[in-house]
Amino acid sequence: MNGADTAWIIVATALVLMMTLPGLALFYGGLVRARNVLSVFMHCYAIACLMSVLWLVAGYSIAFGGGTSGYWGGLDKMFLSGVITDSLSGTLPEVLFFAFQMTFAIITPALIVGAYVERIGFGFVLLFSALWMLICYAPVVHWVWGGGFLADGGIFGDSGVRDFAGGIVVHETAGIAALVIAVMLGARKNNTTPPHAPWMVMVGAALLWVGWFGFNGGSQLAADGGAAMALTVTHISAATASLTWALWEKFKYGKASLVGLVTGTIAGLASITPASGFVGPVEALIIGAVAGVLCQEAVNLVRNALKIDDTLDVFAVHGVGGIFGTIMIAVFGQAGFAAQLGSLAIVGVFTLVVTVVLVKVVSLITPLRVDEDAENTGLDLAHHGERAYDIRS
């Protein structure tokens, strides 16, 4: 065990958890109508709790178990069986590696929340998220990070796919699942209302930005120069994408908005995520500059051309950003195009199929969409019996 590595990953684990709680919750919560903000908080918080338990029960074993299959890790580490205080994963206590990866298993299904807010049943959210994490997310983790068939020595030869912190594993899977649910769920009855609290969106984005240092810097799994470079390029990409998003918004619409600026931040962060361990500051500048425009145009494509109500633009920002960053690793010569594009295609098709099947199966057990009265009243009061704001106080 290395003490410096261990100390850094303890901090990184806390930072990644902060990305979901409270970062993502505030970012998404500010974007919805006031009558639905608590439901967004409820979704993010409940998913964090449920994924933590399921990661202990079976998720970690499926992703990082000792099975010899290239497709899943087996069930030998269910409930952390065989993992004791002195067990190591590289230079880290294995229980710390478990906890660090658990925070990724929390935020990935939580990202999908943005696609279905304001109109989905709470029971559906919990059951779908649970099954999706175990059946879709955990196997993909094994394929890419757990020595599976997409990693080095797999179907792409000695040099497999390169995905440093989750362009494929986190952002592509969440983005595609979000798009599928948005299509199958249908649009909101009223999808023209503006964000109820732009200040809350900014605070959430700021927490996500800081937490992303743990997300990308921690993925080095060591306290060394690689972690420092990953942290640095993460910041450069986020800053650059924020500016290019705002500049493009100003050019097209005459005004640059706060919500647009901070959405550009998230686009830059998602895009640099897979590449953060393989590129330097100049490459990060390029990735961020393109991401601010590319993801904004993806938002316009999904909303206006395809008429899909992916409410908070999960696919356009996270999905497109993660896919773009994964491809840029090959563009900059740090990976092979066959491995990068092939892995994106395989994981994309797998995620699409699994998500469609799960939506259909879960909707047979618990309603996918709330009734019209609940949607009009707002999910806060209709489903949770609470209001975010009491104007009488």
mmCIF file of C-alpha atoms in Angstrom:
data_model
loop_
_atom_site.group_PDB
_atom_site.id
_atom_site.type_symbol
_atom_site.label_atom_id
_atom_site.label_comp_id
_atom_site.label_asym_id
_atom_site.label_seq_id
_atom_site.Cartn_x
_atom_site.Cartn_y
_atom_site.Cartn_z
ATOM 1 C CA MET A 1 0.000 0.000 0.000
ATOM 2 C CA ASN A 2 1.147 3.507 -0.843
ATOM 3 C CA GLY A 3 0.083 6.094 1.738
ATOM 4 C CA ALA A 4 0.105 9.068 -0.651
ATOM 5 C CA ASP A 5 -1.958 7.222 -3.255
ATOM 6 C CA THR A 6 -4.408 6.115 -0.594
ATOM 7 C CA ALA A 7 -4.819 9.609 0.844
ATOM 8 C CA TRP A 8 -5.448 11.108 -2.599
ATOM 9 C CA ILE A 9 -8.060 8.524 -3.590
ATOM 10 C CA ILE A 10 -9.875 8.996 -0.279
ATOM 11 C CA VAL A 11 -10.177 12.692 -1.187
ATOM 12 C CA ALA A 12 -11.104 11.858 -4.803
ATOM 13 C CA THR A 13 -13.849 9.509 -3.624
ATOM 14 C CA ALA A 14 -15.413 12.295 -1.583
ATOM 15 C CA LEU A 15 -15.134 14.680 -4.540
ATOM 16 C CA VAL A 16 -16.911 12.299 -6.911
ATOM 17 C CA LEU A 17 -19.712 11.727 -4.420
ATOM 18 C CA MET A 18 -20.027 15.520 -4.171
ATOM 19 C CA MET A 19 -20.632 15.575 -7.931
ATOM 20 C CA THR A 20 -23.958 13.799 -7.439
ATOM 21 C CA LEU A 21 -24.735 15.092 -3.957
ATOM 22 C CA PRO A 22 -25.154 18.028 -4.119
ATOM 23 C CA GLY A 23 -23.668 19.024 -7.511
ATOM 24 C CA LEU A 24 -25.845 17.186 -10.023
ATOM 25 C CA ALA A 25 -28.941 17.554 -7.827
ATOM 26 C CA LEU A 26 -28.596 21.352 -7.776
ATOM 27 C CA PHE A 27 -27.652 21.572 -11.464
ATOM 28 C CA TYR A 28 -30.688 19.572 -12.550
ATOM 29 C CA GLY A 29 -32.957 20.994 -9.847
ATOM 30 C CA GLY A 30 -32.435 24.559 -10.982
ATOM 31 C CA LEU A 31 -33.314 23.693 -14.568
ATOM 32 C CA VAL A 32 -36.818 22.388 -13.864
ATOM 33 C CA ARG A 33 -40.002 24.192 -12.795
ATOM 34 C CA ALA A 34 -40.346 25.103 -9.116
ATOM 35 C CA ARG A 35 -43.087 22.496 -8.650
ATOM 36 C CA ASN A 36 -40.659 19.684 -9.553
ATOM 37 C CA VAL A 37 -37.375 20.648 -7.915
ATOM 38 C CA LEU A 38 -37.792 18.378 -4.885
ATOM 39 C CA SER A 39 -38.571 15.409 -7.113
ATOM 40 C CA VAL A 40 -35.226 15.939 -8.860
ATOM 41 C CA PHE A 41 -33.470 16.067 -5.503
ATOM 42 C CA MET A 42 -35.345 12.928 -4.478
ATOM 43 C CA HIS A 43 -34.300 11.074 -7.621
ATOM 44 C CA CYS A 44 -30.621 11.962 -7.240
ATOM 45 C CA TYR A 45 -30.493 11.248 -3.512
ATOM 46 C CA ALA A 46 -32.442 7.976 -3.665
ATOM 47 C CA ILE A 47 -30.359 6.730 -6.600
ATOM 48 C CA ALA A 48 -27.178 7.485 -4.634
ATOM 49 C CA CYS A 49 -28.443 5.419 -1.712
ATOM 50 C CA LEU A 50 -29.734 2.527 -3.807
ATOM 51 C CA MET A 51 -26.670 2.246 -6.047
ATOM 52 C CA SER A 52 -24.406 2.200 -2.985
ATOM 53 C CA VAL A 53 -26.186 -0.847 -1.614
ATOM 54 C CA LEU A 54 -26.366 -2.621 -4.968
ATOM 55 C CA TRP A 55 -22.694 -1.942 -5.701
ATOM 56 C CA LEU A 56 -21.892 -3.775 -2.458
ATOM 57 C CA VAL A 57 -24.319 -6.614 -3.151
ATOM 58 C CA ALA A 58 -23.251 -7.457 -6.702
ATOM 59 C CA GLY A 59 -22.234 -4.478 -8.841
ATOM 60 C CA TYR A 60 -18.583 -4.419 -7.787
ATOM 61 C CA SER A 61 -18.246 -8.159 -8.299
ATOM 62 C CA ILE A 62 -19.788 -8.022 -11.789
ATOM 63 C CA ALA A 63 -17.406 -5.211 -12.730
ATOM 64 C CA PHE A 64 -14.189 -6.211 -10.961
ATOM 65 C CA GLY A 65 -14.650 -9.774 -9.746
ATOM 66 C CA GLY A 66 -12.062 -12.450 -10.297
ATOM 67 C CA GLY A 67 -13.967 -14.327 -12.986
ATOM 68 C CA THR A 68 -12.069 -15.256 -16.124
ATOM 69 C CA SER A 69 -14.853 -14.264 -18.515
ATOM 70 C CA GLY A 70 -14.243 -11.268 -20.728
ATOM 71 C CA TYR A 71 -17.898 -10.318 -20.404
ATOM 72 C CA TRP A 72 -18.498 -10.126 -16.657
ATOM 73 C CA GLY A 73 -16.502 -10.439 -13.465
ATOM 74 C CA GLY A 74 -18.629 -13.103 -11.816
ATOM 75 C CA LEU A 75 -20.130 -13.109 -8.340
ATOM 76 C CA ASP A 76 -17.153 -14.125 -6.219
ATOM 77 C CA LYS A 77 -16.922 -10.668 -4.571
ATOM 78 C CA MET A 78 -20.584 -10.221 -3.694
ATOM 79 C CA PHE A 79 -20.909 -8.271 -0.427
ATOM 80 C CA LEU A 80 -17.120 -7.746 -0.671
ATOM 81 C CA SER A 81 -16.547 -11.411 0.040
ATOM 82 C CA GLY A 82 -12.849 -12.045 0.640
ATOM 83 C CA VAL A 83 -11.997 -8.338 0.794
ATOM 84 C CA ILE A 84 -10.394 -7.444 4.115
ATOM 85 C CA THR A 85 -8.612 -4.373 5.436
ATOM 86 C CA ASP A 86 -5.252 -5.577 4.106
ATOM 87 C CA SER A 87 -6.512 -6.559 0.631
ATOM 88 C CA LEU A 88 -4.873 -4.481 -2.088
ATOM 89 C CA SER A 89 -5.871 -3.273 -5.539
ATOM 90 C CA GLY A 90 -2.628 -1.991 -6.974
ATOM 91 C CA THR A 91 -1.190 0.338 -4.332
ATOM 92 C CA LEU A 92 -4.591 1.006 -2.756
ATOM 93 C CA PRO A 93 -6.649 -0.823 -0.151
ATOM 94 C CA GLU A 94 -9.186 -2.733 -2.229
ATOM 95 C CA VAL A 95 -12.025 -1.453 -0.074
ATOM 96 C CA LEU A 96 -11.028 2.092 -1.083
ATOM 97 C CA PHE A 97 -10.963 1.112 -4.761
ATOM 98 C CA PHE A 98 -14.447 -0.345 -4.192
ATOM 99 C CA ALA A 99 -15.635 2.949 -2.676
ATOM 100 C CA PHE A 100 -14.095 5.071 -5.441
ATOM 101 C CA GLN A 101 -15.744 2.989 -8.142
ATOM 102 C CA MET A 102 -18.999 3.051 -6.185
ATOM 103 C CA THR A 103 -19.220 6.817 -6.664
ATOM 104 C CA PHE A 104 -19.036 6.251 -10.440
ATOM 105 C CA ALA A 105 -21.837 3.681 -10.174
ATOM 106 C CA ILE A 106 -23.853 6.348 -8.346
ATOM 107 C CA ILE A 107 -23.426 9.219 -10.764
ATOM 108 C CA THR A 108 -23.927 7.274 -14.004
ATOM 109 C CA PRO A 109 -27.618 6.367 -13.496
ATOM 110 C CA ALA A 110 -28.097 9.732 -11.770
ATOM 111 C CA LEU A 111 -27.053 11.483 -14.994
ATOM 112 C CA ILE A 112 -30.015 9.853 -16.744
ATOM 113 C CA VAL A 113 -32.370 11.694 -14.381
ATOM 114 C CA GLY A 114 -32.076 14.798 -16.548
ATOM 115 C CA ALA A 115 -33.859 13.134 -19.452
ATOM 116 C CA TYR A 116 -37.095 12.245 -17.692
ATOM 117 C CA VAL A 117 -37.702 14.882 -15.011
ATOM 118 C CA GLU A 118 -41.161 16.386 -14.450
ATOM 119 C CA ARG A 119 -43.174 13.431 -15.780
ATOM 120 C CA ILE A 120 -41.834 10.063 -14.579
ATOM 121 C CA GLY A 121 -42.976 7.755 -11.777
ATOM 122 C CA PHE A 122 -40.710 7.544 -8.746
ATOM 123 C CA GLY A 123 -41.086 3.765 -8.465
ATOM 124 C CA PHE A 124 -40.008 3.398 -12.081
ATOM 125 C CA VAL A 125 -36.920 5.524 -11.442
ATOM 126 C CA LEU A 126 -35.735 3.298 -8.610
ATOM 127 C CA LEU A 127 -36.432 -0.075 -10.221
ATOM 128 C CA PHE A 128 -35.084 0.911 -13.627
ATOM 129 C CA SER A 129 -31.940 2.509 -12.162
ATOM 130 C CA ALA A 130 -31.239 -0.587 -10.061
ATOM 131 C CA LEU A 131 -31.557 -3.021 -12.951
ATOM 132 C CA TRP A 132 -29.765 -0.753 -15.410
ATOM 133 C CA MET A 133 -26.740 -0.352 -13.156
ATOM 134 C CA LEU A 134 -26.400 -4.118 -12.646
ATOM 135 C CA ILE A 135 -27.252 -5.295 -16.168
ATOM 136 C CA CYS A 136 -25.850 -2.468 -18.317
ATOM 137 C CA TYR A 137 -23.349 -0.322 -16.428
ATOM 138 C CA ALA A 138 -21.465 -2.936 -14.384
ATOM 139 C CA PRO A 139 -20.762 -5.264 -17.355
ATOM 140 C CA VAL A 140 -19.494 -2.319 -19.442
ATOM 141 C CA VAL A 141 -17.158 -1.396 -16.586
ATOM 142 C CA HIS A 142 -15.771 -4.929 -16.716
ATOM 143 C CA TRP A 143 -15.346 -4.810 -20.501
ATOM 144 C CA VAL A 144 -13.330 -1.575 -20.404
ATOM 145 C CA TRP A 145 -11.720 -1.270 -16.954
ATOM 146 C CA GLY A 146 -11.960 -4.772 -15.513
ATOM 147 C CA GLY A 147 -9.808 -6.595 -18.036
ATOM 148 C CA GLY A 148 -12.743 -7.539 -20.260
ATOM 149 C CA PHE A 149 -12.916 -8.128 -23.992
ATOM 150 C CA LEU A 150 -12.553 -4.442 -24.969
ATOM 151 C CA ALA A 151 -9.407 -3.910 -22.878
ATOM 152 C CA ASP A 152 -5.791 -4.700 -23.752
ATOM 153 C CA GLY A 153 -5.482 -8.245 -25.028
ATOM 154 C CA GLY A 154 -9.142 -8.403 -26.018
ATOM 155 C CA ILE A 155 -10.812 -8.313 -29.413
ATOM 156 C CA PHE A 156 -8.777 -5.316 -30.549
ATOM 157 C CA GLY A 157 -5.413 -6.957 -29.834
ATOM 158 C CA ASP A 158 -2.696 -5.931 -27.429
ATOM 159 C CA SER A 159 -3.865 -2.310 -27.308
ATOM 160 C CA GLY A 160 -7.541 -2.162 -26.459
ATOM 161 C CA VAL A 161 -9.832 0.787 -25.954
ATOM 162 C CA ARG A 162 -8.607 3.859 -24.108
ATOM 163 C CA ASP A 163 -11.143 5.430 -21.757
ATOM 164 C CA PHE A 164 -9.398 7.090 -18.847
ATOM 165 C CA ALA A 165 -12.317 8.161 -16.668
ATOM 166 C CA GLY A 166 -15.559 7.229 -18.395
ATOM 167 C CA GLY A 167 -16.265 8.672 -21.843
ATOM 168 C CA ILE A 168 -17.674 5.299 -22.845
ATOM 169 C CA VAL A 169 -18.310 3.706 -19.464
ATOM 170 C CA VAL A 170 -20.154 6.672 -17.941
ATOM 171 C CA HIS A 171 -21.107 9.303 -20.507
ATOM 172 C CA GLU A 172 -21.954 7.226 -23.560
ATOM 173 C CA THR A 173 -23.989 4.701 -21.584
ATOM 174 C CA ALA A 174 -25.885 7.375 -19.621
ATOM 175 C CA GLY A 175 -26.402 9.549 -22.698
ATOM 176 C CA ILE A 176 -27.836 6.780 -24.862
ATOM 177 C CA ALA A 177 -30.027 5.468 -22.046
ATOM 178 C CA ALA A 178 -31.309 9.005 -21.481
ATOM 179 C CA LEU A 179 -32.214 9.430 -25.142
ATOM 180 C CA VAL A 180 -34.014 6.077 -25.242
ATOM 181 C CA ILE A 181 -36.095 6.866 -22.149
ATOM 182 C CA ALA A 182 -36.935 10.351 -23.446
ATOM 183 C CA VAL A 183 -38.270 8.843 -26.691
ATOM 184 C CA MET A 184 -40.239 6.070 -24.978
ATOM 185 C CA LEU A 185 -41.592 8.385 -22.280
ATOM 186 C CA GLY A 186 -42.731 11.149 -24.584
ATOM 187 C CA ALA A 187 -42.554 14.900 -24.202
ATOM 188 C CA ARG A 188 -43.777 16.915 -21.243
ATOM 189 C CA LYS A 189 -47.199 18.536 -21.507
ATOM 190 C CA ASN A 190 -45.488 21.887 -21.059
ATOM 191 C CA ASN A 191 -41.904 21.931 -22.239
ATOM 192 C CA THR A 192 -41.497 25.642 -22.870
ATOM 193 C CA THR A 193 -41.095 26.920 -19.299
ATOM 194 C CA PRO A 194 -37.644 28.353 -18.452
ATOM 195 C CA PRO A 195 -35.413 27.106 -15.604
ATOM 196 C CA HIS A 196 -36.884 28.210 -12.288
ATOM 197 C CA ALA A 197 -33.530 29.010 -10.616
ATOM 198 C CA PRO A 198 -30.532 29.730 -12.890
ATOM 199 C CA TRP A 199 -28.474 30.603 -9.793
ATOM 200 C CA MET A 200 -28.989 27.034 -8.561
ATOM 201 C CA VAL A 201 -27.818 25.676 -11.929
ATOM 202 C CA MET A 202 -24.615 27.700 -11.607
ATOM 203 C CA VAL A 203 -23.940 26.474 -8.054
ATOM 204 C CA GLY A 204 -24.518 22.882 -9.132
ATOM 205 C CA ALA A 205 -22.223 23.278 -12.133
ATOM 206 C CA ALA A 206 -19.522 24.799 -9.934
ATOM 207 C CA LEU A 207 -19.698 21.829 -7.556
ATOM 208 C CA LEU A 208 -19.545 19.445 -10.514
ATOM 209 C CA TRP A 209 -16.472 21.261 -11.848
ATOM 210 C CA VAL A 210 -14.623 20.962 -8.545
ATOM 211 C CA GLY A 211 -15.767 17.374 -8.040
ATOM 212 C CA TRP A 212 -14.554 16.461 -11.534
ATOM 213 C CA PHE A 213 -10.979 16.869 -10.293
ATOM 214 C CA GLY A 214 -11.617 13.724 -8.261
ATOM 215 C CA PHE A 215 -13.430 12.063 -11.151
ATOM 216 C CA ASN A 216 -10.582 12.488 -13.643
ATOM 217 C CA GLY A 217 -7.581 13.091 -11.383
ATOM 218 C CA GLY A 218 -8.585 10.190 -9.168
ATOM 219 C CA SER A 219 -8.804 7.838 -12.136
ATOM 220 C CA GLN A 220 -5.009 7.822 -12.217
ATOM 221 C CA LEU A 221 -5.340 5.823 -8.961
ATOM 222 C CA ALA A 222 -2.091 7.371 -7.762
ATOM 223 C CA ALA A 223 -0.777 10.628 -6.321
ATOM 224 C CA ASP A 224 1.651 11.450 -9.115
ATOM 225 C CA GLY A 225 2.257 13.625 -12.154
ATOM 226 C CA GLY A 226 -0.346 11.756 -14.160
ATOM 227 C CA ALA A 227 -3.039 12.739 -11.685
ATOM 228 C CA ALA A 228 -1.819 16.342 -11.729
ATOM 229 C CA MET A 229 -1.927 16.454 -15.530
ATOM 230 C CA ALA A 230 -5.397 14.884 -15.630
ATOM 231 C CA LEU A 231 -6.620 17.509 -13.181
ATOM 232 C CA THR A 232 -5.027 20.325 -15.177
ATOM 233 C CA VAL A 233 -6.380 19.326 -18.580
ATOM 234 C CA THR A 234 -9.811 18.818 -17.030
ATOM 235 C CA HIS A 235 -9.820 22.419 -15.869
ATOM 236 C CA ILE A 236 -8.548 23.799 -19.181
ATOM 237 C CA SER A 237 -11.184 21.949 -21.212
ATOM 238 C CA ALA A 238 -13.998 23.061 -18.894
ATOM 239 C CA ALA A 239 -12.931 26.707 -18.977
ATOM 240 C CA THR A 240 -12.520 26.750 -22.753
ATOM 241 C CA ALA A 241 -15.831 25.028 -23.480
ATOM 242 C CA SER A 242 -17.640 27.465 -21.192
ATOM 243 C CA LEU A 243 -16.317 30.368 -23.245
ATOM 244 C CA THR A 244 -16.961 28.855 -26.669
ATOM 245 C CA TRP A 245 -20.513 27.861 -25.691
ATOM 246 C CA ALA A 246 -21.231 31.416 -24.519
ATOM 247 C CA LEU A 247 -19.560 32.935 -27.604
ATOM 248 C CA TRP A 248 -21.530 30.697 -29.962
ATOM 249 C CA GLU A 249 -24.736 31.520 -28.087
ATOM 250 C CA LYS A 250 -23.982 35.245 -28.394
ATOM 251 C CA PHE A 251 -23.270 34.860 -32.120
ATOM 252 C CA LYS A 252 -26.489 32.936 -32.811
ATOM 253 C CA TYR A 253 -28.971 34.558 -30.435
ATOM 254 C CA GLY A 254 -27.476 37.916 -29.518
ATOM 255 C CA LYS A 255 -27.093 37.113 -25.816
ATOM 256 C CA ALA A 256 -24.928 34.784 -23.750
ATOM 257 C CA SER A 257 -26.808 33.244 -20.815
ATOM 258 C CA LEU A 258 -25.577 32.023 -17.445
ATOM 259 C CA VAL A 259 -27.269 28.664 -17.993
ATOM 260 C CA GLY A 260 -25.520 28.400 -21.354
ATOM 261 C CA LEU A 261 -22.134 29.304 -19.904
ATOM 262 C CA VAL A 262 -22.295 26.644 -17.201
ATOM 263 C CA THR A 263 -23.759 24.031 -19.556
ATOM 264 C CA GLY A 264 -20.656 24.629 -21.657
ATOM 265 C CA THR A 265 -18.627 23.847 -18.546
ATOM 266 C CA ILE A 266 -20.273 20.424 -18.289
ATOM 267 C CA ALA A 267 -19.776 19.811 -22.012
ATOM 268 C CA GLY A 268 -16.063 20.505 -21.652
ATOM 269 C CA LEU A 269 -15.804 18.265 -18.606
ATOM 270 C CA ALA A 270 -17.627 15.366 -20.258
ATOM 271 C CA SER A 271 -15.530 15.675 -23.419
ATOM 272 C CA ILE A 272 -12.159 15.667 -21.659
ATOM 273 C CA THR A 273 -13.104 12.800 -19.332
ATOM 274 C CA PRO A 274 -12.007 9.865 -21.540
ATOM 275 C CA ALA A 275 -8.918 11.715 -22.781
ATOM 276 C CA SER A 276 -7.730 13.303 -19.529
ATOM 277 C CA GLY A 277 -5.047 10.668 -18.925
ATOM 278 C CA PHE A 278 -3.685 10.781 -22.464
ATOM 279 C CA VAL A 279 -3.489 14.430 -23.573
ATOM 280 C CA GLY A 280 -1.767 17.644 -22.570
ATOM 281 C CA PRO A 281 -2.987 21.214 -22.080
ATOM 282 C CA VAL A 282 -2.957 22.172 -25.772
ATOM 283 C CA GLU A 283 -5.020 19.143 -26.749
ATOM 284 C CA ALA A 284 -7.383 19.923 -23.861
ATOM 285 C CA LEU A 285 -7.766 23.466 -25.186
ATOM 286 C CA ILE A 286 -8.764 22.073 -28.590
ATOM 287 C CA ILE A 287 -11.178 19.536 -27.109
ATOM 288 C CA GLY A 288 -12.849 22.183 -24.962
ATOM 289 C CA ALA A 289 -13.067 24.711 -27.790
ATOM 290 C CA VAL A 290 -14.834 22.246 -30.069
ATOM 291 C CA ALA A 291 -17.036 20.775 -27.328
ATOM 292 C CA GLY A 292 -18.658 24.122 -26.504
ATOM 293 C CA VAL A 293 -19.972 24.444 -30.042
ATOM 294 C CA LEU A 294 -20.480 20.755 -30.853
ATOM 295 C CA CYS A 295 -22.608 19.975 -27.795
ATOM 296 C CA GLN A 296 -24.655 23.156 -28.220
ATOM 297 C CA GLU A 297 -25.476 22.166 -31.781
ATOM 298 C CA ALA A 298 -26.321 18.660 -30.557
ATOM 299 C CA VAL A 299 -28.823 20.246 -28.154
ATOM 300 C CA ASN A 300 -30.439 22.060 -31.076
ATOM 301 C CA LEU A 301 -30.508 18.870 -33.143
ATOM 302 C CA VAL A 302 -32.192 16.772 -30.457
ATOM 303 C CA ARG A 303 -34.661 19.461 -29.389
ATOM 304 C CA ASN A 304 -35.569 21.174 -32.630
ATOM 305 C CA ALA A 305 -34.822 18.779 -35.478
ATOM 306 C CA LEU A 306 -35.594 15.433 -33.836
ATOM 307 C CA LYS A 307 -38.255 16.893 -31.488
ATOM 308 C CA ILE A 308 -37.106 14.693 -28.582
ATOM 309 C CA ASP A 309 -37.765 16.039 -25.087
ATOM 310 C CA ASP A 310 -34.490 14.986 -23.462
ATOM 311 C CA THR A 311 -35.408 17.558 -20.857
ATOM 312 C CA LEU A 312 -32.001 18.594 -19.541
ATOM 313 C CA ASP A 313 -29.962 17.612 -22.622
ATOM 314 C CA VAL A 314 -28.266 14.540 -21.177
ATOM 315 C CA PHE A 315 -27.491 12.944 -24.523
ATOM 316 C CA ALA A 316 -26.411 16.148 -26.249
ATOM 317 C CA VAL A 317 -24.039 17.205 -23.472
ATOM 318 C CA HIS A 318 -22.883 13.990 -21.791
ATOM 319 C CA GLY A 319 -23.416 11.451 -24.570
ATOM 320 C CA VAL A 320 -22.072 13.524 -27.446
ATOM 321 C CA GLY A 321 -19.300 14.958 -25.267
ATOM 322 C CA GLY A 322 -18.141 11.544 -24.071
ATOM 323 C CA ILE A 323 -18.222 10.081 -27.580
ATOM 324 C CA PHE A 324 -16.350 13.087 -29.005
ATOM 325 C CA GLY A 325 -13.641 12.898 -26.348
ATOM 326 C CA THR A 326 -13.213 9.159 -26.897
ATOM 327 C CA ILE A 327 -12.636 9.684 -30.613
ATOM 328 C CA MET A 328 -10.200 12.548 -29.977
ATOM 329 C CA ILE A 329 -7.866 10.172 -28.136
ATOM 330 C CA ALA A 330 -7.311 8.432 -31.472
ATOM 331 C CA VAL A 331 -7.135 11.733 -33.364
ATOM 332 C CA PHE A 332 -4.239 12.776 -31.136
ATOM 333 C CA GLY A 333 -2.497 9.449 -31.729
ATOM 334 C CA GLN A 334 -2.941 7.980 -28.262
ATOM 335 C CA ALA A 335 -5.162 5.078 -29.326
ATOM 336 C CA GLY A 336 -6.219 3.163 -32.421
ATOM 337 C CA PHE A 337 -9.300 4.234 -34.322
ATOM 338 C CA ALA A 338 -10.533 0.643 -34.607
ATOM 339 C CA ALA A 339 -10.502 0.145 -30.835
ATOM 340 C CA GLN A 340 -12.098 3.513 -30.075
ATOM 341 C CA LEU A 341 -14.817 3.435 -32.724
ATOM 342 C CA GLY A 342 -15.442 -0.288 -32.337
ATOM 343 C CA SER A 343 -15.877 0.012 -28.580
ATOM 344 C CA LEU A 344 -18.203 2.988 -28.966
ATOM 345 C CA ALA A 345 -20.341 0.981 -31.387
ATOM 346 C CA ILE A 346 -20.448 -2.162 -29.241
ATOM 347 C CA VAL A 347 -21.258 -0.350 -26.025
ATOM 348 C CA GLY A 348 -23.743 1.904 -27.815
ATOM 349 C CA VAL A 349 -25.736 -0.978 -29.279
ATOM 350 C CA PHE A 350 -25.607 -2.916 -26.005
ATOM 351 C CA THR A 351 -26.843 0.099 -24.031
ATOM 352 C CA LEU A 352 -29.608 0.776 -26.534
ATOM 353 C CA VAL A 353 -30.927 -2.787 -26.457
ATOM 354 C CA VAL A 354 -30.685 -3.220 -22.679
ATOM 355 C CA THR A 355 -32.366 0.132 -22.010
ATOM 356 C CA VAL A 356 -35.276 -0.546 -24.363
ATOM 357 C CA VAL A 357 -35.867 -3.974 -22.819
ATOM 358 C CA LEU A 358 -35.643 -2.656 -19.257
ATOM 359 C CA VAL A 359 -38.051 0.209 -19.919
ATOM 360 C CA LYS A 360 -40.612 -2.217 -21.329
ATOM 361 C CA VAL A 361 -40.183 -4.760 -18.521
ATOM 362 C CA VAL A 362 -40.159 -2.268 -15.655
ATOM 363 C CA SER A 363 -43.185 -0.427 -17.049
ATOM 364 C CA LEU A 364 -45.123 -3.689 -16.696
ATOM 365 C CA ILE A 365 -44.386 -3.620 -12.967
ATOM 366 C CA THR A 366 -44.715 0.072 -12.135
ATOM 367 C CA PRO A 367 -46.022 2.961 -14.274
ATOM 368 C CA LEU A 368 -43.482 4.702 -16.473
ATOM 369 C CA ARG A 369 -45.272 8.037 -16.603
ATOM 370 C CA VAL A 370 -47.337 9.893 -14.028
ATOM 371 C CA ASP A 371 -50.948 10.814 -14.816
ATOM 372 C CA GLU A 372 -51.859 14.192 -16.242
ATOM 373 C CA ASP A 373 -53.102 15.578 -12.918
ATOM 374 C CA ALA A 374 -49.805 14.763 -11.196
ATOM 375 C CA GLU A 375 -47.830 16.325 -14.033
ATOM 376 C CA ASN A 376 -49.905 19.509 -13.864
ATOM 377 C CA THR A 377 -49.730 19.707 -10.066
ATOM 378 C CA GLY A 378 -46.021 18.937 -10.015
ATOM 379 C CA LEU A 379 -44.261 15.844 -8.771
ATOM 380 C CA ASP A 380 -43.163 17.493 -5.535
ATOM 381 C CA LEU A 381 -46.680 17.673 -4.140
ATOM 382 C CA ALA A 382 -48.266 14.815 -6.099
ATOM 383 C CA HIS A 383 -45.627 12.189 -5.306
ATOM 384 C CA HIS A 384 -43.750 13.426 -2.259
ATOM 385 C CA GLY A 385 -46.260 15.634 -0.426
ATOM 386 C CA GLU A 386 -43.876 18.571 -0.169
ATOM 387 C CA ARG A 387 -43.210 21.952 -1.730
ATOM 388 C CA ALA A 388 -39.767 23.428 -2.321
ATOM 389 C CA TYR A 389 -40.954 26.944 -1.593
ATOM 390 C CA ASP A 390 -43.571 28.225 0.840
ATOM 391 C CA ILE A 391 -44.489 31.723 -0.273
ATOM 392 C CA ARG A 392 -46.409 32.295 2.966
ATOM 393 C CA SER A 393 -43.341 31.960 5.202
#
